[in-house]
PDB file of C-alpha atoms in Angstrom:
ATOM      1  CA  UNK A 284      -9.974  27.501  -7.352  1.00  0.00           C
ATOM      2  CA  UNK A 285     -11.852  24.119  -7.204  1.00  0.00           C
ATOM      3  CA  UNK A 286     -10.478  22.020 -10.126  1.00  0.00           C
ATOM      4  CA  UNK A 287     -13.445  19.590  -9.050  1.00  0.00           C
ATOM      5  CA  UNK A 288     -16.050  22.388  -9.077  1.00  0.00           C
ATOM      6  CA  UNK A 289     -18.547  22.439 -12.011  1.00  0.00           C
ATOM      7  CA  UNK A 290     -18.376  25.466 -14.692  1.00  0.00           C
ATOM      8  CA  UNK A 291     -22.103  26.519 -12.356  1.00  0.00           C
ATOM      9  CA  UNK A 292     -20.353  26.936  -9.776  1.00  0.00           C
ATOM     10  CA  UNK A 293     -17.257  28.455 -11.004  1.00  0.00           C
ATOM     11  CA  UNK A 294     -19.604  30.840 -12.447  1.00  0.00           C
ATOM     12  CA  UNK A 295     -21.276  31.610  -8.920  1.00  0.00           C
ATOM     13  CA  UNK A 296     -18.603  32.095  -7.091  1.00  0.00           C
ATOM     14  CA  UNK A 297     -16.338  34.294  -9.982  1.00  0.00           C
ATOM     15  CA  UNK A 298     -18.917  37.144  -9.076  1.00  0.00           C
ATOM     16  CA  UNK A 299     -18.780  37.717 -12.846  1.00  0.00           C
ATOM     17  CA  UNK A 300     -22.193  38.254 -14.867  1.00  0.00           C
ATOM     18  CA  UNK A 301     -21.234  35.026 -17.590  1.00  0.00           C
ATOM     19  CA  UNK A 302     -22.677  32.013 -18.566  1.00  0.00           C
ATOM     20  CA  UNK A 303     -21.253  28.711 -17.619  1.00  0.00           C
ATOM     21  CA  UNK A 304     -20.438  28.142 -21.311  1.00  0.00           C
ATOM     22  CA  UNK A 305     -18.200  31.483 -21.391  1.00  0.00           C
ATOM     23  CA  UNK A 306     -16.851  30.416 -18.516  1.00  0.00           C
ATOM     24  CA  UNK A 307     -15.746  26.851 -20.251  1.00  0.00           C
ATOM     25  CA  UNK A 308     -14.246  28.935 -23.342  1.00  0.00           C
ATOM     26  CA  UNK A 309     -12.346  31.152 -20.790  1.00  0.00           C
ATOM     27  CA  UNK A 310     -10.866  27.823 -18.911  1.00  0.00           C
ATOM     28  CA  UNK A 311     -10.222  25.856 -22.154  1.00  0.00           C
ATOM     29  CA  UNK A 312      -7.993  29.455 -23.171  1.00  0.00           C
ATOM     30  CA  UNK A 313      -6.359  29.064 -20.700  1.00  0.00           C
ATOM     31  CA  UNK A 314      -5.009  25.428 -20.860  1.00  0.00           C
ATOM     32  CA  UNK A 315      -7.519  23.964 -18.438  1.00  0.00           C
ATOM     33  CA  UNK A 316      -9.773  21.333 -19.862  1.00  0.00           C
ATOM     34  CA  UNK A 317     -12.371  19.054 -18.215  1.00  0.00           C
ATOM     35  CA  UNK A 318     -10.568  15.578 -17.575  1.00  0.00           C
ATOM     36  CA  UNK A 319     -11.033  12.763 -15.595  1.00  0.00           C
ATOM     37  CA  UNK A 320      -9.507  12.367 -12.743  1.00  0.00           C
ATOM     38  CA  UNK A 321      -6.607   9.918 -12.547  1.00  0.00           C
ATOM     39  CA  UNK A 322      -6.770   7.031  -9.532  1.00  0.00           C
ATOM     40  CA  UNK A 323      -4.065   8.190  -6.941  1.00  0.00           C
ATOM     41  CA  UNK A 324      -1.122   5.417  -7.743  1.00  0.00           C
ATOM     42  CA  UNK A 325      -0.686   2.820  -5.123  1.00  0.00           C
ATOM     43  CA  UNK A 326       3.086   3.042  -5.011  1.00  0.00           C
ATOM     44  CA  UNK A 327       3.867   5.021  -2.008  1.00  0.00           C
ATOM     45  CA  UNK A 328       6.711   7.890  -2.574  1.00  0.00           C
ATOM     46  CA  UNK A 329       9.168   5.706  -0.151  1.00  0.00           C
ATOM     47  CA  UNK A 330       8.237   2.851  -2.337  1.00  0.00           C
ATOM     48  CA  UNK A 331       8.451   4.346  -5.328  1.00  0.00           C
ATOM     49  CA  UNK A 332      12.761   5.927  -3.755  1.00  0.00           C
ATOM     50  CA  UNK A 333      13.524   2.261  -3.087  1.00  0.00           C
ATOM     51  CA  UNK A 334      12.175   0.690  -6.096  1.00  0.00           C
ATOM     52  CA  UNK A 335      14.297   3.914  -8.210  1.00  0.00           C
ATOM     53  CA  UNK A 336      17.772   3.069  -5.558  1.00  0.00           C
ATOM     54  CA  UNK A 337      17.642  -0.626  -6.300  1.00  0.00           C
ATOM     55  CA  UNK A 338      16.837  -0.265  -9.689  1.00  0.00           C
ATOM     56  CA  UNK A 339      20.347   2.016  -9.788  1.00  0.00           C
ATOM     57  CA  UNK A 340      22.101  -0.502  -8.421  1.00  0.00           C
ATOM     58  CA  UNK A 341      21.371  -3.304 -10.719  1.00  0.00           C
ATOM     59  CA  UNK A 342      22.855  -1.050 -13.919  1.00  0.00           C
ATOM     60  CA  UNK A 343      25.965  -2.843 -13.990  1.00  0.00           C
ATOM     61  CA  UNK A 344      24.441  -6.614 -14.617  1.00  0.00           C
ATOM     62  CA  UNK A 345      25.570  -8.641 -17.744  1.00  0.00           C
ATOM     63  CA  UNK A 346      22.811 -10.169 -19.709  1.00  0.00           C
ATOM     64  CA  UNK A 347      23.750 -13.000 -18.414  1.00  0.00           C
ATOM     65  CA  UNK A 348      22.774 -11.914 -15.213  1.00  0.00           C
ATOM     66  CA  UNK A 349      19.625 -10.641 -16.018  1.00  0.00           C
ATOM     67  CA  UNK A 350      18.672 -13.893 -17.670  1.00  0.00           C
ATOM     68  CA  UNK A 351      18.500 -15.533 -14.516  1.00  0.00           C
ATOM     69  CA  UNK A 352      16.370 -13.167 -12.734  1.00  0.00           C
ATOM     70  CA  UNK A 353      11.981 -13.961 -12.598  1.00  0.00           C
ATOM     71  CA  UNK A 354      10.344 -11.265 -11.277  1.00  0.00           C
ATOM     72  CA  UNK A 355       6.420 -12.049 -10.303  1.00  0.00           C
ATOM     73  CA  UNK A 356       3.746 -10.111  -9.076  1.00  0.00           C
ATOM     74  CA  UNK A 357      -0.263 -10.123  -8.612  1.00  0.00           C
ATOM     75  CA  UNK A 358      -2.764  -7.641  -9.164  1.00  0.00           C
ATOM     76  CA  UNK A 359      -6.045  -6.422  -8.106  1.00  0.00           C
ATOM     77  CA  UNK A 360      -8.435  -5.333 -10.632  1.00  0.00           C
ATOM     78  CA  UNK A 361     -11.337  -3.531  -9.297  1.00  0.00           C
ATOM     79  CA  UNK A 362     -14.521  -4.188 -11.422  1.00  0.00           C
ATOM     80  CA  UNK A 363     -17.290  -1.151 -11.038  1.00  0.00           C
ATOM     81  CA  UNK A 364     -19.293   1.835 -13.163  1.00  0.00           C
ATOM     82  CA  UNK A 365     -16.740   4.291 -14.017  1.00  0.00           C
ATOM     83  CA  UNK A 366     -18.040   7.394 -12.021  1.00  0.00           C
ATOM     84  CA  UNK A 367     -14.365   9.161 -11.525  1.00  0.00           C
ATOM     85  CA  UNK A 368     -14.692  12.611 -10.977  1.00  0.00           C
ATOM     86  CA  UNK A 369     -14.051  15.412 -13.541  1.00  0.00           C
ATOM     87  CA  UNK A 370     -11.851  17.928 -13.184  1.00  0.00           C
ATOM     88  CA  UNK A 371     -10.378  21.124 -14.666  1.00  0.00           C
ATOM     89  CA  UNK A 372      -6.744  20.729 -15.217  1.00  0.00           C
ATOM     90  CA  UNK A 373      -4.080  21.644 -17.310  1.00  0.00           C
ATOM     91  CA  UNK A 374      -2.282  19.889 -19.762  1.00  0.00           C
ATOM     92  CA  UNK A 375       0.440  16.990 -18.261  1.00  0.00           C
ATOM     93  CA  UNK A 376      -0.610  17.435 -14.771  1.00  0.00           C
ATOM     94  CA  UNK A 377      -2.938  14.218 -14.586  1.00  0.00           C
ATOM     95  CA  UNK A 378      -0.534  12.726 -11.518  1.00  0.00           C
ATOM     96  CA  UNK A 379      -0.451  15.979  -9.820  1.00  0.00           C
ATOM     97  CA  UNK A 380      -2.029  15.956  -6.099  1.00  0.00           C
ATOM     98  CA  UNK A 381      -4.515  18.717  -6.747  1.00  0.00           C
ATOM     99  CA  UNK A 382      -6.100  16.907  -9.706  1.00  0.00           C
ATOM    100  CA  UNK A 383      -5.887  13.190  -8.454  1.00  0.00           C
ATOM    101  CA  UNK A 384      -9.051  11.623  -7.094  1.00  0.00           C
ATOM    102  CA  UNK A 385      -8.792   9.323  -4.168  1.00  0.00           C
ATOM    103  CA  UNK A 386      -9.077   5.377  -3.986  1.00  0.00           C
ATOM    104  CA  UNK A 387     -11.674   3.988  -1.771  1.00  0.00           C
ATOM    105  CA  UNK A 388     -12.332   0.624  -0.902  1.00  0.00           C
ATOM    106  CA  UNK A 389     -15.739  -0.389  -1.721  1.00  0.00           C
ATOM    107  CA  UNK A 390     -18.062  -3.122  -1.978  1.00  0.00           C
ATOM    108  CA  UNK A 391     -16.888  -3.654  -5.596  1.00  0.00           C
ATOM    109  CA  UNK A 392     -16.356  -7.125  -7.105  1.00  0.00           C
ATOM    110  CA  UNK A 393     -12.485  -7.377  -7.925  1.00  0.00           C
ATOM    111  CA  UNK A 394     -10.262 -10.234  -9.385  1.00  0.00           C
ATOM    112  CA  UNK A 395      -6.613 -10.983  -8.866  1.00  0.00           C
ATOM    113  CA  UNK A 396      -4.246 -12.656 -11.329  1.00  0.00           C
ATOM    114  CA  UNK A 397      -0.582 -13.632 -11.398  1.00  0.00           C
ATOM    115  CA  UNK A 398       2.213 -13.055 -13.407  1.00  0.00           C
ATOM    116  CA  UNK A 399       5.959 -13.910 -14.249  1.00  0.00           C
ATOM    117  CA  UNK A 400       8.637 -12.036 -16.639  1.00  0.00           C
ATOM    118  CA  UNK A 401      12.106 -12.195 -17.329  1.00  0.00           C
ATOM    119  CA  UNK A 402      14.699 -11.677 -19.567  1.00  0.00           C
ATOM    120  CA  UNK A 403      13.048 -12.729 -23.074  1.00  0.00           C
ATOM    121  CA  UNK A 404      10.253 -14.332 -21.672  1.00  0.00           C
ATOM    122  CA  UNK A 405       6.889 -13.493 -19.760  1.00  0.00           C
ATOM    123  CA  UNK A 406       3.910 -16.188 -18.480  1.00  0.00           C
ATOM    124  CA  UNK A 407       0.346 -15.371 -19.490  1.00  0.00           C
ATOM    125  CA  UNK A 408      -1.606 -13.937 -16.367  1.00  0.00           C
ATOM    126  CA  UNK A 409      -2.723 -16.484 -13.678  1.00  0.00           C
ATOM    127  CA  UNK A 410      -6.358 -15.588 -12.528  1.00  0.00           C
ATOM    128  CA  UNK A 411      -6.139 -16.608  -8.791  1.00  0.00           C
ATOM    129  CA  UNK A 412      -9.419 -17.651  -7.634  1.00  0.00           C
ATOM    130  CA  UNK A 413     -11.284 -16.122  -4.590  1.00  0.00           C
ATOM    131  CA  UNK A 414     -11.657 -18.162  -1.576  1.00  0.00           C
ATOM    132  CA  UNK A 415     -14.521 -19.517   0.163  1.00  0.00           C
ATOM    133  CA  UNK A 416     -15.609 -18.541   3.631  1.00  0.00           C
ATOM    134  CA  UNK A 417     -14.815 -21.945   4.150  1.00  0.00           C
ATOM    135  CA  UNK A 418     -11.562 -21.774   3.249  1.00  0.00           C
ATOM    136  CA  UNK A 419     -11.021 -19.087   5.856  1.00  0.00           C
ATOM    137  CA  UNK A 420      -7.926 -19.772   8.617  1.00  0.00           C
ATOM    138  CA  UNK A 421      -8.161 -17.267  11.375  1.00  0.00           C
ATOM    139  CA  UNK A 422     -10.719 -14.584  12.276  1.00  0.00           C
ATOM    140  CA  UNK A 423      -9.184 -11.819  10.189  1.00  0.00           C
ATOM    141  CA  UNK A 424      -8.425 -13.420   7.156  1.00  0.00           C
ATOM    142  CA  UNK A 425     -10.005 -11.486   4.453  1.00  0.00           C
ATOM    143  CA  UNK A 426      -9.744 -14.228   1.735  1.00  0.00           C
ATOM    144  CA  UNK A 427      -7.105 -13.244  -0.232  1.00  0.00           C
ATOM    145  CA  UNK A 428      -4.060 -15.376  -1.581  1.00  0.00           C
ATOM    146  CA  UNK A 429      -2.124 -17.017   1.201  1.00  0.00           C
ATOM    147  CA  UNK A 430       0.280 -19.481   1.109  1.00  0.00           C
ATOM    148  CA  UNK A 431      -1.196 -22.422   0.220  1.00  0.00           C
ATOM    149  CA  UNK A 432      -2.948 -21.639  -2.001  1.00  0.00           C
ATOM    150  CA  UNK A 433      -0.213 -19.511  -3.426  1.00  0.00           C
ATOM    151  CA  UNK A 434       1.860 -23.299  -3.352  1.00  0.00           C
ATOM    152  CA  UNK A 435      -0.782 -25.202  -4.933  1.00  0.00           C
ATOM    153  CA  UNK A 436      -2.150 -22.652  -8.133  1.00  0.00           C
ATOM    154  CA  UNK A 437       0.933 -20.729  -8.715  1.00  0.00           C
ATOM    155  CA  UNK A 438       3.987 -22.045  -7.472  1.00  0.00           C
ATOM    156  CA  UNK A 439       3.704 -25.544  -8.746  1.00  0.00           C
ATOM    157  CA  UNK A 440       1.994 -25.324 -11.779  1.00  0.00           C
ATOM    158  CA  UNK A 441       3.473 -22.429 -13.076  1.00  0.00           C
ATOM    159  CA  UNK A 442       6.810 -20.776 -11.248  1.00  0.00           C
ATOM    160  CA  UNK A 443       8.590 -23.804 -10.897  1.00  0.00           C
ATOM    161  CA  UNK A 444       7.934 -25.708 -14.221  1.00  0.00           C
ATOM    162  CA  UNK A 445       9.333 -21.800 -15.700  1.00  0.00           C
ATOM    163  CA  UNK A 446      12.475 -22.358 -13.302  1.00  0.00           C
ATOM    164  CA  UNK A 447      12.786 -25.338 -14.533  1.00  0.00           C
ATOM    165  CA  UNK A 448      12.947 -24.309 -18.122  1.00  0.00           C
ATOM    166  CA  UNK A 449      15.176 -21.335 -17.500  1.00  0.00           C
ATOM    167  CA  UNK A 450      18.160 -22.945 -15.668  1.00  0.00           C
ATOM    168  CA  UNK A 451      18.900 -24.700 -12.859  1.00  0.00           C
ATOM    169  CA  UNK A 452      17.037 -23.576  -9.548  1.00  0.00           C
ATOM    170  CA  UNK A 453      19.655 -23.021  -7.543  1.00  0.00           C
ATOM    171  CA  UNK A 454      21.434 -20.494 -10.000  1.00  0.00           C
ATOM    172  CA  UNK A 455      18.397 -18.176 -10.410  1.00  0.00           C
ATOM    173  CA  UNK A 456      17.245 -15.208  -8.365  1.00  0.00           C
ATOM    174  CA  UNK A 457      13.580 -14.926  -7.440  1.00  0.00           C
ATOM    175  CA  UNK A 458      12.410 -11.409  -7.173  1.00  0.00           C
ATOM    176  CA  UNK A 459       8.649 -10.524  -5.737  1.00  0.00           C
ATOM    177  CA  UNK A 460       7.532  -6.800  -6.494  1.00  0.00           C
ATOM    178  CA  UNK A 461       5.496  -5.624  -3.681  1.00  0.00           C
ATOM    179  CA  UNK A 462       6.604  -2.589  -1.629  1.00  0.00           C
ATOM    180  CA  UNK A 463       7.760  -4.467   1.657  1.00  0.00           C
ATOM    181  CA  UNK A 464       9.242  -7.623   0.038  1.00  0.00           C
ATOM    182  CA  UNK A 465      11.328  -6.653  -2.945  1.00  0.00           C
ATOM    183  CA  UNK A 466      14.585  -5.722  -1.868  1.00  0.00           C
TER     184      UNK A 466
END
């Protein structure tokens, strides 16, 4: 019952004296195609409680409320061959655990951007540029955005001058998404 095996081996180990092809029709029958495998989402399921708790608790804000409220976030996109895995699954069951195929961390070339939304409103995506090994500020940095560069490509050309547009600074509420820092 390998959803990952291919319909050879399925065939092999059934015992059963069909070709691979039969052995396709008999899976398709029976609601199992051959899919890719979804990527494992990186929200974790504590994460993904909090995130649904806070979310609960925010029902009762006006509009006027909400209008005040940026919420910003960054993203990695991982750039490489697609070679996910295909497996035999049934239908609506691509974010099941049996038929999800893990995330490693390669040697692939990714990018990050930024971005900003709100009530009514939404900045384009920020590519954040990768830094240079000389740009490096303690043995373990691994080059990704810190704080001043954060300051000096996000923050003041683009967050503030939004703030600025929205309403007074003081009177808004600044909300990062990540799953440590958003409550």
């Amino acid at each position: 019952s390998d959803p990952y095996a291919s319909l050879s081996k399925i065939t092999a180990v059934s015992g059963l004296k069909i070709s691979p092809e039969i052995a396709g029709r008999i899976l398709r029958a029976s609601g199992r195609r051959v899919r890719y495998a979804r990527k494992k989402p990186h929200i974790s399921i504590a994460s993904r409680q909090k995130r649904v708790s806070w979310a609960r608790s925010q029902r009762h804000l006006l509009i006027s409320q909400w209008r005040k409220r940026v919420f910003t976030d960054e993203i990695h996109i991982e750039l490489s061959p697609s070679q996910r895995p295909r497996v035999h699954r049934p239908p609506n069951s691509e974010y099941d655990e049996r038929f999800i195929a893990p995330a490693f961390k390669d040697a692939r070339t990714s990018v990050m951007f930024w971005g900003a939304v709100g009530y009514g409103y939404h900045l384009p995506l920020v590519p954040i540029r990768k830094q240079t090994a000389a740009e490096r500020t303690h043995d373990k940095d691994r080059l990704g955005l810190n704080s001043k560069q954060y300051c000096e490509e996000v923050l003041g050309p683009y967050l503030l001058p939004l703030l600025r547009q929205i309403s007074s600074i003081e009177s808004l509420e600044y909300r990062r998404w990540s799953s440590k820092s958003y409550i």
